[in-house]
Short mmCIF file of C-alpha atoms in Angstrom, two decimals:
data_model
loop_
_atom_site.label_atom_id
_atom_site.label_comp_id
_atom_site.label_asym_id
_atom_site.label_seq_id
_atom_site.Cartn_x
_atom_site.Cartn_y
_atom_site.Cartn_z
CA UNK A 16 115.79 117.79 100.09
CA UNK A 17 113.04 120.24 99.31
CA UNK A 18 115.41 122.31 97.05
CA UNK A 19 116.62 119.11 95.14
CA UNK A 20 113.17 118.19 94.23
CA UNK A 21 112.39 121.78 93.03
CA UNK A 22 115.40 121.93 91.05
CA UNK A 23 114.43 118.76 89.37
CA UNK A 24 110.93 119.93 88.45
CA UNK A 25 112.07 123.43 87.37
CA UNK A 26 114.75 122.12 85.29
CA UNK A 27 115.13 122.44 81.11
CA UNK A 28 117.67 120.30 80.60
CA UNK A 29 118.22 116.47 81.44
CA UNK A 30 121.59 117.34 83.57
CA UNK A 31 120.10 119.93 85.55
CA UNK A 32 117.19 117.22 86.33
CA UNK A 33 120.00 114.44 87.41
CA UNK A 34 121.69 117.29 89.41
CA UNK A 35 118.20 117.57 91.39
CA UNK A 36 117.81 114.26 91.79
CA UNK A 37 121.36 113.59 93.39
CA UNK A 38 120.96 116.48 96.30
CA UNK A 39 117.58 115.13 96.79
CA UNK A 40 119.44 111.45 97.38
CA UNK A 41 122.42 113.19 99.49
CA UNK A 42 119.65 115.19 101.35
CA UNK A 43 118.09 112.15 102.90
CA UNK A 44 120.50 109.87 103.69
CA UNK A 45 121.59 111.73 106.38
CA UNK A 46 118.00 112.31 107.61
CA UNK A 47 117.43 108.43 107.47
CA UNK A 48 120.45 107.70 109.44
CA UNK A 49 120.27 109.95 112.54
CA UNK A 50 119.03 107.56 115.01
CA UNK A 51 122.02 105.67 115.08
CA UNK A 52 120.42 102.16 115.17
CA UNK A 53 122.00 99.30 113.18
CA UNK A 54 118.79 98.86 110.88
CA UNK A 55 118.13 102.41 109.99
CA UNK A 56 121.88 102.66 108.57
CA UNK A 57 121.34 99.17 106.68
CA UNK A 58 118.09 100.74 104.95
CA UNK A 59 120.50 104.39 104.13
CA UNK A 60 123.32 101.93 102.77
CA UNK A 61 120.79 100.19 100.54
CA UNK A 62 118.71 103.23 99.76
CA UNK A 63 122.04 104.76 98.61
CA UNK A 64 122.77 101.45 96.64
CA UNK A 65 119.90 101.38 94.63
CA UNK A 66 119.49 105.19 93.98
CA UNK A 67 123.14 105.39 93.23
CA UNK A 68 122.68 102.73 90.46
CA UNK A 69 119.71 104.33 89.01
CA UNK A 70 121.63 107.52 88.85
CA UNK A 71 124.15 106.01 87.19
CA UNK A 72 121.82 104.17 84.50
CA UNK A 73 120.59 107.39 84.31
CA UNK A 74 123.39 110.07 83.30
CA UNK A 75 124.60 107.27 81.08
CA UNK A 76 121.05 107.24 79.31
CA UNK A 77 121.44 111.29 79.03
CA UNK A 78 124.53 110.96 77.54
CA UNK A 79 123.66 108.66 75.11
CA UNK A 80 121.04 111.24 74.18
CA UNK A 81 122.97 114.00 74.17
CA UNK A 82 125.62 112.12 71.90
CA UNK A 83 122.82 111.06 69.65
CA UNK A 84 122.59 114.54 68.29
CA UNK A 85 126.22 114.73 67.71
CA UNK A 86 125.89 110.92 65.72
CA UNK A 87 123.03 111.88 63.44
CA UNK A 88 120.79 109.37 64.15
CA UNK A 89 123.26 106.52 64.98
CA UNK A 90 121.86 105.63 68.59
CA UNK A 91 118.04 104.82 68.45
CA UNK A 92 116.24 107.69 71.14
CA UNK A 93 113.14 105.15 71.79
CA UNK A 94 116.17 102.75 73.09
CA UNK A 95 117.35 105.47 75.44
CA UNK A 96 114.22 106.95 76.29
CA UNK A 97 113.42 103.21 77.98
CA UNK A 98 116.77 103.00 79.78
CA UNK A 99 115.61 106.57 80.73
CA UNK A 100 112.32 105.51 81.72
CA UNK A 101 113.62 102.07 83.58
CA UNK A 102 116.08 104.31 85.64
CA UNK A 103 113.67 106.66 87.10
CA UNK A 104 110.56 103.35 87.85
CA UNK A 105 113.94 102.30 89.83
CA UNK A 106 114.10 105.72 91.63
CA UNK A 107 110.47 105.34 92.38
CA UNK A 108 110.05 102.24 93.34
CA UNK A 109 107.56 101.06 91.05
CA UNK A 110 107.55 97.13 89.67
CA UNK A 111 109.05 95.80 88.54
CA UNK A 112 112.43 97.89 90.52
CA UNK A 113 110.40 97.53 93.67
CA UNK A 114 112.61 95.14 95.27
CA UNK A 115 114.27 97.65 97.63
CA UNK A 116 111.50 99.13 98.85
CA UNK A 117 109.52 97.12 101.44
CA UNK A 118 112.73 96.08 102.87
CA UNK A 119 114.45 99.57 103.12
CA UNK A 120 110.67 100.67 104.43
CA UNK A 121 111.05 98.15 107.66
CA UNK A 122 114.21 99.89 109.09
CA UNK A 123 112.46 103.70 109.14
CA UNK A 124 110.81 105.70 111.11
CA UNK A 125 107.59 106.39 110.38
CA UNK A 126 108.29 110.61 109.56
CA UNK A 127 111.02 108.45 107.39
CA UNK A 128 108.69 106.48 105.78
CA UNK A 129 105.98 109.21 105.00
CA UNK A 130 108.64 111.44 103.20
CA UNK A 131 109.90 107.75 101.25
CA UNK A 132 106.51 107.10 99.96
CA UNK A 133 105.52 110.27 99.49
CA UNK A 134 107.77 113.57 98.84
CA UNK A 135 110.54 110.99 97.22
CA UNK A 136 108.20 109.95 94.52
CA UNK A 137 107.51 113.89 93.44
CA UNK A 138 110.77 113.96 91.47
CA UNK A 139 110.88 110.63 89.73
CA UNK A 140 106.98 110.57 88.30
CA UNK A 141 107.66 114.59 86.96
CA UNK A 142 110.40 113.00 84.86
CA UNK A 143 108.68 109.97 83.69
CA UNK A 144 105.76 112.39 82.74
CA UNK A 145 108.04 113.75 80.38
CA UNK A 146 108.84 110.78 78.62
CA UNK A 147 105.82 109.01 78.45
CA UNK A 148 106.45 105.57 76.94
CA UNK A 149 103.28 104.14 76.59
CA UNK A 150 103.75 100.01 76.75
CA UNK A 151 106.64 100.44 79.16
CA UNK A 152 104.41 102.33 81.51
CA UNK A 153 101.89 99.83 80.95
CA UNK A 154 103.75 96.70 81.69
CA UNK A 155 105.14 98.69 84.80
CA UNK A 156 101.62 100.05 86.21
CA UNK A 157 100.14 96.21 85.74
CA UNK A 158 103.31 94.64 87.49
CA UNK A 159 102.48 97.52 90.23
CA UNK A 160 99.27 96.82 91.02
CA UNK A 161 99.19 93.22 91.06
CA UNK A 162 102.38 92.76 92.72
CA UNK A 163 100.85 95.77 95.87
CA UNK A 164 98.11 93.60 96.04
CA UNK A 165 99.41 90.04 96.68
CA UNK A 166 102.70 91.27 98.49
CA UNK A 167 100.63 93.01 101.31
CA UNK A 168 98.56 89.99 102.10
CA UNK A 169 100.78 87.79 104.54
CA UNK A 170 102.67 90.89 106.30
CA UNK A 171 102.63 91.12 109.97
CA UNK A 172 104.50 94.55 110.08
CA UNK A 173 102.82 97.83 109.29
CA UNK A 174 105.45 99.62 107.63
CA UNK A 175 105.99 96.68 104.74
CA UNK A 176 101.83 96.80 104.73
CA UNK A 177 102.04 100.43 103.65
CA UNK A 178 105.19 99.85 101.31
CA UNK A 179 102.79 97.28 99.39
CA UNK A 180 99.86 99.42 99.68
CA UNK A 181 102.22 102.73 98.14
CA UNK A 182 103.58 100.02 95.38
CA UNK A 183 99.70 99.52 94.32
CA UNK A 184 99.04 103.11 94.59
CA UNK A 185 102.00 104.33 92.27
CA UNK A 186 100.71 101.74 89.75
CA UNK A 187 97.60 103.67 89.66
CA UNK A 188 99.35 107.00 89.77
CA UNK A 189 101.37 105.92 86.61
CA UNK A 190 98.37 105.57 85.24
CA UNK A 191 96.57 108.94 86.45
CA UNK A 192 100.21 110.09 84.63
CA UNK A 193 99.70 108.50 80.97
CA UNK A 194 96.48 110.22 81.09
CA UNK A 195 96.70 113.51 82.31
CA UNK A 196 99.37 115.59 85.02
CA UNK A 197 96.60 117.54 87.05
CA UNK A 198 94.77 114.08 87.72
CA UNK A 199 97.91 112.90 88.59
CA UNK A 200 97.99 115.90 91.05
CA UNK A 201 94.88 115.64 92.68
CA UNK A 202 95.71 111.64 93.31
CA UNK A 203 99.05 112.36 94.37
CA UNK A 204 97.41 115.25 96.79
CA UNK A 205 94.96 112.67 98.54
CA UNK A 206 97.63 110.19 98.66
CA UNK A 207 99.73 112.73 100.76
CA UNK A 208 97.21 113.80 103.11
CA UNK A 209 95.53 110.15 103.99
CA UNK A 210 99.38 108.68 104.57
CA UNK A 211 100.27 111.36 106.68
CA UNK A 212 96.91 111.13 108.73
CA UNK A 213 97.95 107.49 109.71
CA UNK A 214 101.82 108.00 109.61
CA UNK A 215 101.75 110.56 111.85
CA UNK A 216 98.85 108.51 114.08
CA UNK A 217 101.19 105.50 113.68
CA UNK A 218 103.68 107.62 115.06
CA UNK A 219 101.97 108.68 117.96
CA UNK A 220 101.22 105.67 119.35
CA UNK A 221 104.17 103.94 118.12
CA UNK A 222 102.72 101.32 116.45
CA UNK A 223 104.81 99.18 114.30
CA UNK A 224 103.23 95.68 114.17
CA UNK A 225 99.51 94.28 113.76
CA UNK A 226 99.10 92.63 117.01
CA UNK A 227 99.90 96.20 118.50
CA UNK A 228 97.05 97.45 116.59
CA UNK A 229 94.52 94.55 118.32
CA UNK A 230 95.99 95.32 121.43
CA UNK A 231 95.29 98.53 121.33
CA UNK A 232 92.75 101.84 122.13
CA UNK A 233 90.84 99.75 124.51
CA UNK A 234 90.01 103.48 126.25
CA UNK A 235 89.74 105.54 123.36
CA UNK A 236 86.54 103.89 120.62
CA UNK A 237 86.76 107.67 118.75
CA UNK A 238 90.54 107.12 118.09
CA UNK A 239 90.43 103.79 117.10
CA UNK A 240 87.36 104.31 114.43
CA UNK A 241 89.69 107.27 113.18
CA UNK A 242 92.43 105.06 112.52
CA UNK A 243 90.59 102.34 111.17
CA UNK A 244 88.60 105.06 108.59
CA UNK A 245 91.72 105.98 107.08
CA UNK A 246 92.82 102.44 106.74
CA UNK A 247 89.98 102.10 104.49
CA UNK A 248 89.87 105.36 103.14
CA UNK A 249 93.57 104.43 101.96
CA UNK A 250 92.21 101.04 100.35
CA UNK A 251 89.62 102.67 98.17
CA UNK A 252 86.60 101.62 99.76
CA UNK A 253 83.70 104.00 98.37
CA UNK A 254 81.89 106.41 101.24
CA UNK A 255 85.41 107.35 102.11
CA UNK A 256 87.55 110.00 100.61
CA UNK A 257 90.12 107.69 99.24
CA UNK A 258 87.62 106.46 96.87
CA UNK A 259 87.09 109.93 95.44
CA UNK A 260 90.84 109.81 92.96
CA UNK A 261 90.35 106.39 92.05
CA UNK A 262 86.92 107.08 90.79
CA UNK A 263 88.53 110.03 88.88
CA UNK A 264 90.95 107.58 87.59
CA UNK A 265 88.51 105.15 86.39
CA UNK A 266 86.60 107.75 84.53
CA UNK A 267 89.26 108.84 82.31
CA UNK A 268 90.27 105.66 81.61
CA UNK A 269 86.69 104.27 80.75
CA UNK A 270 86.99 107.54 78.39
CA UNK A 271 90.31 106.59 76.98
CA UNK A 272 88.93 102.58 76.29
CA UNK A 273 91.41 100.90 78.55
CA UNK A 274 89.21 98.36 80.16
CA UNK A 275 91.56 95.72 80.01
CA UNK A 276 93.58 97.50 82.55
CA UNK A 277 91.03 99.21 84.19
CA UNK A 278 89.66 95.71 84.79
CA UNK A 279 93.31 94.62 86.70
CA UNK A 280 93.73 97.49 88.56
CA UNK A 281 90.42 97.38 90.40
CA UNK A 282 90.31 93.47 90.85
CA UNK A 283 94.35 94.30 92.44
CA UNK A 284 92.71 96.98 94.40
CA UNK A 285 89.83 94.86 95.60
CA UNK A 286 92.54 92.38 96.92
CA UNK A 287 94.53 95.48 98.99
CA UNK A 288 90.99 96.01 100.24
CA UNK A 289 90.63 92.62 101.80
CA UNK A 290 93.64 92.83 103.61
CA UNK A 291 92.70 96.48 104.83
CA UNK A 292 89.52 95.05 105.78
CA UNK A 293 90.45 92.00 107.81
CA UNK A 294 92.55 94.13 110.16
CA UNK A 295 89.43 96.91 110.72
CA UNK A 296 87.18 93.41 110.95
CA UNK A 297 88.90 91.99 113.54
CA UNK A 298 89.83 95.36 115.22
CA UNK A 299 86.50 95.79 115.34
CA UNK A 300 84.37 92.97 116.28
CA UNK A 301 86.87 90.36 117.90
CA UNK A 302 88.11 92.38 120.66
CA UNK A 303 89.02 89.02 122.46
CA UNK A 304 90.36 91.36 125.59
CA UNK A 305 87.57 93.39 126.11
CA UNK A 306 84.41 90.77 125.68
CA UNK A 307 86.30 88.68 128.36
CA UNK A 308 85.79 91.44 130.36
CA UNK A 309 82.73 92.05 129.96
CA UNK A 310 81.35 88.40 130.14
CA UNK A 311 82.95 87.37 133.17
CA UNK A 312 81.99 90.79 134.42
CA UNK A 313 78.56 89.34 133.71
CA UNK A 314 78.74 85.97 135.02
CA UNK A 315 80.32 87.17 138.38
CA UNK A 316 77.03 89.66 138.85
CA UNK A 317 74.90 86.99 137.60
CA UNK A 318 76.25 84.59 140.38
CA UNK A 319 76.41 87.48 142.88
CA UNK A 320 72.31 88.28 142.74
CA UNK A 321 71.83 84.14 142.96
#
């Protein structure tokens, strides 16, 4: 999996980048379906559905390329360069090709899931950085945000939560990519780190739905904040690290004029926020459980000295 990304960034030619991206698809089926559970080999089966098609779209939009210098001129490259373009938002799992995504992201693991959101999207966004189509990268990064935002607000289960939330965050990342690659990079970096810190902690305590998440670290406060931190770290909100690419982000693009989008992205973001924050909230403070506890605790020593 490794080497097929590598051989897709290192690449010169369009082939040898296809080439990279088909061991990197072959690499991780089998990885996906090793636990030999009925939904983990639904989510390889569509995985290899959809990446199969945008492969295909693909090599057929090289082709045309490749034939155009043969034709002089006869095929217009702006035409291919989107078919190009809408191929590898497919392989990434931007909007609007997102379909597959929160759906293949409920029948994972969560070590699945990390390397789906994460390492996946390393090959995909290289390419697109190549081609750099300007208004269909900005119809895709809009559709990305808005559509992270509002698709994460009624979901119960974690790992569609965090497929909306990486939607929203490739939307900015696009954009971090029609501006410059190294802000790209650093985004991309802090992405990484803050979804493995709550994979992995999701992991650990294997949490899969919210109501676990209420139910849980009734012994452990210093875990629970930790958790919790990264949630909002991962939304954006400002004293946290999260906060620290998206202000990058905003800063170029207040230097490049774009306030129109600017102006979607954060409202978008502000809504992933909300939903971010009325988990921590009523983490938190309505720990129905515990104050039970603790009142009737109260009332029973109250009665007790009468």
């Amino acid at each position: 999996m490794i080497i097929g990304t590598l051989i897709t960034v290192t690449s010169n030619s369009w082939l040898g980048a296809w080439m990279g991206l088909e061991i990197n698809l072959l690499s991780f089926i089998p990885l996906m379906s090793d636990n030999n559970n009925l939904v983990s080999t639904e989510a390889s089966l569509k995985y290899f559905l959809t990446q199969a098609l945008a492969s295909t779209v693909l090599l057929f939009s090289i082709i045309l390329l490749m034939l155009k210098n043969n034709l002089n001129n006869e095929i217009n490259e702006s035409f291919t360069s989107m078919i190009m373009m809408s191929a590898l938002l497919m392989k990434s799992g931007a909007a609007p090709f997102h379909f597959w995504f929160p759906n293949m992201m409920d029948g994972l693991t969560w070590m699945n899931a990390l390397l789906l959101m994460t390492w996946q999207k390393i090959a995909p966004l290289m390419l697109i950085s190549y081609l750099n189509i300007k208004n269909l990268l900005l119809i895709s990064v809009i559709l990305s945000v808005i559509i992270g935002a509002i698709g994460g607000l009624n979901q119960t289960s974690l790992r569609k939560l965090m497929a909306f939330s990486s939607i929203n965050h490739l939307g900015w990342m696009l954009s971090a990519l029609m501006i410059n690659k190294s802000i790209w990079l650093t985004y991309f970096s802090f992405y990484f780190f803050l979804s493995f810190v709550l994979t992995f902690m999701f992991n650990l305590l294997k949490l899969f739905h919210l109501n676990q998440l209420f139910s849980s670290f009734f012994n452990s406060k210093i875990l629970k904040f930790t958790l919790f931190m990264n949630f909002l770290s991962l939304g954006g909100l400002p004293p946290f690290l999260g906060f620290l690419p998206k202000w990058i982000v905003i800063q170029e693009l207040t230097f490049c004029n774009q306030y129109a989008q600017l102006m979607i992205m954060m409202m978008m973001t502000l809504i992933t926020l909300f939903f971010y924050l009325r988990i921590c909230y009523s983490a938190f403070m309505l720990n129905y459980y515990e104050n039970n506890w603790i009142i009737s605790f109260q009332i029973n020593n109250f009665l007790m000295n009468l």
